[in-house]
PDB file of C-alpha atoms in Angstrom:
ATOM      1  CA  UNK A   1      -1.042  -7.838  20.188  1.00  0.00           C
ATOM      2  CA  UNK A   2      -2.875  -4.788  18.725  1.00  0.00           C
ATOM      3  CA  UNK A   3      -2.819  -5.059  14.858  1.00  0.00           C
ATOM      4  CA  UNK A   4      -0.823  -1.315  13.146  1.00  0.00           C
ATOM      5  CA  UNK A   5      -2.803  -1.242   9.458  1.00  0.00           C
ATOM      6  CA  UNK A   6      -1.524   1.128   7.645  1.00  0.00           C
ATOM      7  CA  UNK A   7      -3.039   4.738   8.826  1.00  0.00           C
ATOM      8  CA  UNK A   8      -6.398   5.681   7.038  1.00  0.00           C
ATOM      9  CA  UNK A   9      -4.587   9.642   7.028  1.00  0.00           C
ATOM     10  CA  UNK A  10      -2.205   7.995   4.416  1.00  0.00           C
ATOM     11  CA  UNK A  11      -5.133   6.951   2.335  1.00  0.00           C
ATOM     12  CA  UNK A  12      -6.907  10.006   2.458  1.00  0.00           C
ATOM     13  CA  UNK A  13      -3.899  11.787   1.344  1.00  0.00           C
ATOM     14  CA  UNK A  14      -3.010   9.557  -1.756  1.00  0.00           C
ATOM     15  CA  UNK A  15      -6.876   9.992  -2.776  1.00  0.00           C
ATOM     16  CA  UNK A  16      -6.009  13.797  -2.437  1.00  0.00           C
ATOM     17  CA  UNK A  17      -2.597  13.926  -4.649  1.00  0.00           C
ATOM     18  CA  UNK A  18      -4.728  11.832  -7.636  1.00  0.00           C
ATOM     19  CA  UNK A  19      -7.436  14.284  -7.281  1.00  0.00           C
ATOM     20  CA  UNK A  20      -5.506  17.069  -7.361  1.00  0.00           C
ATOM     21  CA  UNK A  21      -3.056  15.909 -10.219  1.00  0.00           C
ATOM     22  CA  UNK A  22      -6.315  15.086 -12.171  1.00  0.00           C
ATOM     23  CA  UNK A  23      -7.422  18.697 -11.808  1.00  0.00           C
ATOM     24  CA  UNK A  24      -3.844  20.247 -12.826  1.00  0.00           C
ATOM     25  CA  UNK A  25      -4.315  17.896 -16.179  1.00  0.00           C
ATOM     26  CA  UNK A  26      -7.819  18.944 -16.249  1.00  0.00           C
ATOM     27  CA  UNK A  27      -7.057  22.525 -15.969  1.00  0.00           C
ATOM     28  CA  UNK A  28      -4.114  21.826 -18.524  1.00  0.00           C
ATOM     29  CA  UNK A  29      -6.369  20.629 -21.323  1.00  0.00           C
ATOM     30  CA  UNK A  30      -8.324  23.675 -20.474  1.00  0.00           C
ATOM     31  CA  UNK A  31      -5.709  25.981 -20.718  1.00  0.00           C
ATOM     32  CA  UNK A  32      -4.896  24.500 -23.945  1.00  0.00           C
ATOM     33  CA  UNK A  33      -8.921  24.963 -25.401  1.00  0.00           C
ATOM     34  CA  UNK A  34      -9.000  28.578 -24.519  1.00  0.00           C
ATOM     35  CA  UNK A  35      -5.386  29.195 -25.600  1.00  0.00           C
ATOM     36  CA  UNK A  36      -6.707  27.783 -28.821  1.00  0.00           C
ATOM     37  CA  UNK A  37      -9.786  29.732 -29.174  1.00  0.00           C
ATOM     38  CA  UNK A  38      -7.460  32.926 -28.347  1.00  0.00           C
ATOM     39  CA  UNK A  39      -4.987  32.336 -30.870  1.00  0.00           C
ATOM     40  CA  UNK A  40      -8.112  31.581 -33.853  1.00  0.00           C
ATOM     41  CA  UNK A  41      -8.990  35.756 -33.350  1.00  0.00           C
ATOM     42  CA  UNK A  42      -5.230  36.906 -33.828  1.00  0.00           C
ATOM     43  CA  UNK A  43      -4.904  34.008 -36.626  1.00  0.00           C
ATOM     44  CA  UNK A  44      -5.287  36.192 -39.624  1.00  0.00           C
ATOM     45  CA  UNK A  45      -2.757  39.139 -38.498  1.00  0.00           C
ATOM     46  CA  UNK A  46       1.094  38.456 -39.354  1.00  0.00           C
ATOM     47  CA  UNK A  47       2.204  37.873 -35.512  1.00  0.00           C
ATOM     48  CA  UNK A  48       0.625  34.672 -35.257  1.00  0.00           C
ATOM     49  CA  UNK A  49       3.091  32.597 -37.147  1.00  0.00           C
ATOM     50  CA  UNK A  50       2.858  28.918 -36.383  1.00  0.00           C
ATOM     51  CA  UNK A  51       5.635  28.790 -34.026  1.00  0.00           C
ATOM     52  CA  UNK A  52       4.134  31.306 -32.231  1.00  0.00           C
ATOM     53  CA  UNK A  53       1.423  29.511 -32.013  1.00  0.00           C
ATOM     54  CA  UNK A  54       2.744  26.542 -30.606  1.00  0.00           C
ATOM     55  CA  UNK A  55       4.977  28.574 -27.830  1.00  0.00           C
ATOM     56  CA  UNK A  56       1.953  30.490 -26.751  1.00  0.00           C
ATOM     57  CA  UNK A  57      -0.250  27.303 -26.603  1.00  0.00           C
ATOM     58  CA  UNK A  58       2.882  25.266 -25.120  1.00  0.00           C
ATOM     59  CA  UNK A  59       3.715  28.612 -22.080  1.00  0.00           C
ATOM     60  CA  UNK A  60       0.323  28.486 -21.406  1.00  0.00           C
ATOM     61  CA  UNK A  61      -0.337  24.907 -20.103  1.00  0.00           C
ATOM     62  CA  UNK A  62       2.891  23.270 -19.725  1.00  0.00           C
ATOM     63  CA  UNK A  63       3.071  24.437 -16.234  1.00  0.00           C
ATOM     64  CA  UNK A  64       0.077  23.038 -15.595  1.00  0.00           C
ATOM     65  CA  UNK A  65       1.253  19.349 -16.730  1.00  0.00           C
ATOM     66  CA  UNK A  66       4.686  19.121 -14.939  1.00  0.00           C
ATOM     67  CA  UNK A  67       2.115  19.819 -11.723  1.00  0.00           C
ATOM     68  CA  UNK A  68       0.072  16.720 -12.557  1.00  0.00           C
ATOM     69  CA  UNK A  69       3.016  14.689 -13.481  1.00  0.00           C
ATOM     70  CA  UNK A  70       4.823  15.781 -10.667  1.00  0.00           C
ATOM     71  CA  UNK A  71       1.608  15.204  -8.291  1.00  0.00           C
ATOM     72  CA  UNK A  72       1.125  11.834  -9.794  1.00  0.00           C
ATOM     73  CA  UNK A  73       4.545  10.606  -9.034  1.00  0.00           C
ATOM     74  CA  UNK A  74       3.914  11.505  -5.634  1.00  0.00           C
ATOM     75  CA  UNK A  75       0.889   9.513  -5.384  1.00  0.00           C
ATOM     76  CA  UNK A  76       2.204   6.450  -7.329  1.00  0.00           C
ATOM     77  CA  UNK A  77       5.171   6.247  -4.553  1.00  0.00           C
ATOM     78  CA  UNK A  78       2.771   6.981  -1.600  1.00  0.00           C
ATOM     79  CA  UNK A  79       1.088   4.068  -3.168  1.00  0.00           C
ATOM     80  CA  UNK A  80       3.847   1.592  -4.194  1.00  0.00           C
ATOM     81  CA  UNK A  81       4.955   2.646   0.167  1.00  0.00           C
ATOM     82  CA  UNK A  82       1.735   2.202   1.462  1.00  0.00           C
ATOM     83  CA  UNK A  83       0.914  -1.136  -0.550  1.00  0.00           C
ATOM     84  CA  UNK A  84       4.849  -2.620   0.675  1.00  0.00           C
ATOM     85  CA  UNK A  85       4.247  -1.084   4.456  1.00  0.00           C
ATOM     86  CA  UNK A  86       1.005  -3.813   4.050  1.00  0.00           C
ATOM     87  CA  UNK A  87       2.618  -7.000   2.644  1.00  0.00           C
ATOM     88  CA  UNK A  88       5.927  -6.089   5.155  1.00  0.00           C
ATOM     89  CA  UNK A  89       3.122  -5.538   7.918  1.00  0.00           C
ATOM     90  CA  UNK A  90       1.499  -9.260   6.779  1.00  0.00           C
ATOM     91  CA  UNK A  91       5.152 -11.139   6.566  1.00  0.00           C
ATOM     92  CA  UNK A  92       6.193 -10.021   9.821  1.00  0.00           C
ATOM     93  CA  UNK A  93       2.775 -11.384  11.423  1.00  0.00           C
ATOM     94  CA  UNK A  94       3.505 -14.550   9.376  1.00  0.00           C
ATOM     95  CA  UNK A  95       6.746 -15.048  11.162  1.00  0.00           C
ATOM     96  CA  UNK A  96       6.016 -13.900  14.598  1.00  0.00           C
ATOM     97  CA  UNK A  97       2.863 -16.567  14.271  1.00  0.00           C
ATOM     98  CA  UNK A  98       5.469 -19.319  12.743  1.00  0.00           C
ATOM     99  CA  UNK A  99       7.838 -18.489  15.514  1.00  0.00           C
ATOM    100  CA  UNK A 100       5.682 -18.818  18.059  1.00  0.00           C
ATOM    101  CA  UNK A 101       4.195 -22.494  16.769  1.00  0.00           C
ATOM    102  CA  UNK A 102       7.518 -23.529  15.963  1.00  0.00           C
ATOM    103  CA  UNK A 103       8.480 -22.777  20.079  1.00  0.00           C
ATOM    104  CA  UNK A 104       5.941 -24.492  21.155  1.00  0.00           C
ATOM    105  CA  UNK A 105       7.061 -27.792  22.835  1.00  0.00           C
ATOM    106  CA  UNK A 106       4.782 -30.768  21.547  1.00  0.00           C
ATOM    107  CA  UNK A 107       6.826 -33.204  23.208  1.00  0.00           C
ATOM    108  CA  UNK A 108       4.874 -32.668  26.719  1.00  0.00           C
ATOM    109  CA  UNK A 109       1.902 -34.307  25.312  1.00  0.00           C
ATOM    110  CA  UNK A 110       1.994 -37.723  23.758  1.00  0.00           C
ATOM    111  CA  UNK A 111       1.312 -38.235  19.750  1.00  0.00           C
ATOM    112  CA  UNK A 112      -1.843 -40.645  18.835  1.00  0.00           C
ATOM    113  CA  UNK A 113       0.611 -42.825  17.659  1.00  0.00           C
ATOM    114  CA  UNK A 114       2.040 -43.624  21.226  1.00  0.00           C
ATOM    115  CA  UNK A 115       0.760 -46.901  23.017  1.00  0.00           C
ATOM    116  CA  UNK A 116      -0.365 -46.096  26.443  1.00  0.00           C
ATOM    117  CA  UNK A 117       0.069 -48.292  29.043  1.00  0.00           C
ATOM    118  CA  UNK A 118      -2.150 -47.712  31.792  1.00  0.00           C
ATOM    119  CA  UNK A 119      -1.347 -48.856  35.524  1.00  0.00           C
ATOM    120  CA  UNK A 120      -3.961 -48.364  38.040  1.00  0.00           C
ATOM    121  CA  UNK A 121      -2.334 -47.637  41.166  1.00  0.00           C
ATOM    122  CA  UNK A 122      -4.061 -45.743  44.194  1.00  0.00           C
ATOM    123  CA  UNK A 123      -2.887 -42.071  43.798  1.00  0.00           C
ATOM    124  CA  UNK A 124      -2.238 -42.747  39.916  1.00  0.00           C
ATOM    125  CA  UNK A 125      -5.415 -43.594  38.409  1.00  0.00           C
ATOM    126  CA  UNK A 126      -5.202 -43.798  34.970  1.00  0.00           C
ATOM    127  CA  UNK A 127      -1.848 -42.198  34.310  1.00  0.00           C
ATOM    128  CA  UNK A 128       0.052 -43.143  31.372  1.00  0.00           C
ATOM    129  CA  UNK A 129       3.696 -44.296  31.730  1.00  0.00           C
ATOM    130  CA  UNK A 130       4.971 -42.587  28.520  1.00  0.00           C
ATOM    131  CA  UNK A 131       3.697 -39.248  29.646  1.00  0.00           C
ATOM    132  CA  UNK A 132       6.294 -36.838  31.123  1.00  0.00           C
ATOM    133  CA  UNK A 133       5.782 -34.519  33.807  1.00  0.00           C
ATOM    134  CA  UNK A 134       6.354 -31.145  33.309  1.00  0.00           C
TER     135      UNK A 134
END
């Protein structure tokens, strides 16, 4: 039976959504920096109150964030699926290989346990008279 691992496409694509929701909260933080250094010119004028401040700073690079969040989420469940498609994957090989030990008939063959008595007999030559045919 050929074994179905998880694609490595799948991979490759959660690796992409972290890196990209690492660059939107990269780019975020930068947003923020330059934001800042913006706002420290206009500082001394009277439009730049501190509320103003703050809902510049906060317009600026909140988009950015929800992007990364939003990204991240994705990733986490692509994750959390890919990492449950593997153990279901494993279980379900665990119980087709029970299934198919548990079917298979030991009684043909005879235990350790079981005396043997031996007959020669032309034709029979040391055939056992506990063992069944099959």
């Amino acid at each position: 039976m050929k074994k179905q691992q998880p694609k490595l496409m799948n991979l490759f694509i959660i690796i992409f959504l972290y890196v990209i929701a690492a660059a939107f909260f990269a780019y975020g933080i930068h947003v923020i920096l330059t934001s800042a250094e913006y706002i420290s010119s206009y500082k001394s004028s009277s439009y730049a109150t501190d509320h103003n401040i703050i809902q510049y700073i906060a317009d600026e690079s909140i988009l950015y964030f929800i992007a990364g969040f939003i990204t991240l989420i994705g990733a986490v469940i692509l994750t959390t699926l890919n990492r449950l498609q593997r153990n279901i994957y494993e279980s379900v090989l665990q119980l087709n290989n029970n299934r198919i030990t548990s079917s298979y008939n030991y009684d043909t063959y005879s235990s350790p346990d079981e005396e043997h008595d031996f007959e020669i007999q032309p034709g029979n030559a040391g055939r056992s008279k506990n063992r069944r045919k099959r």
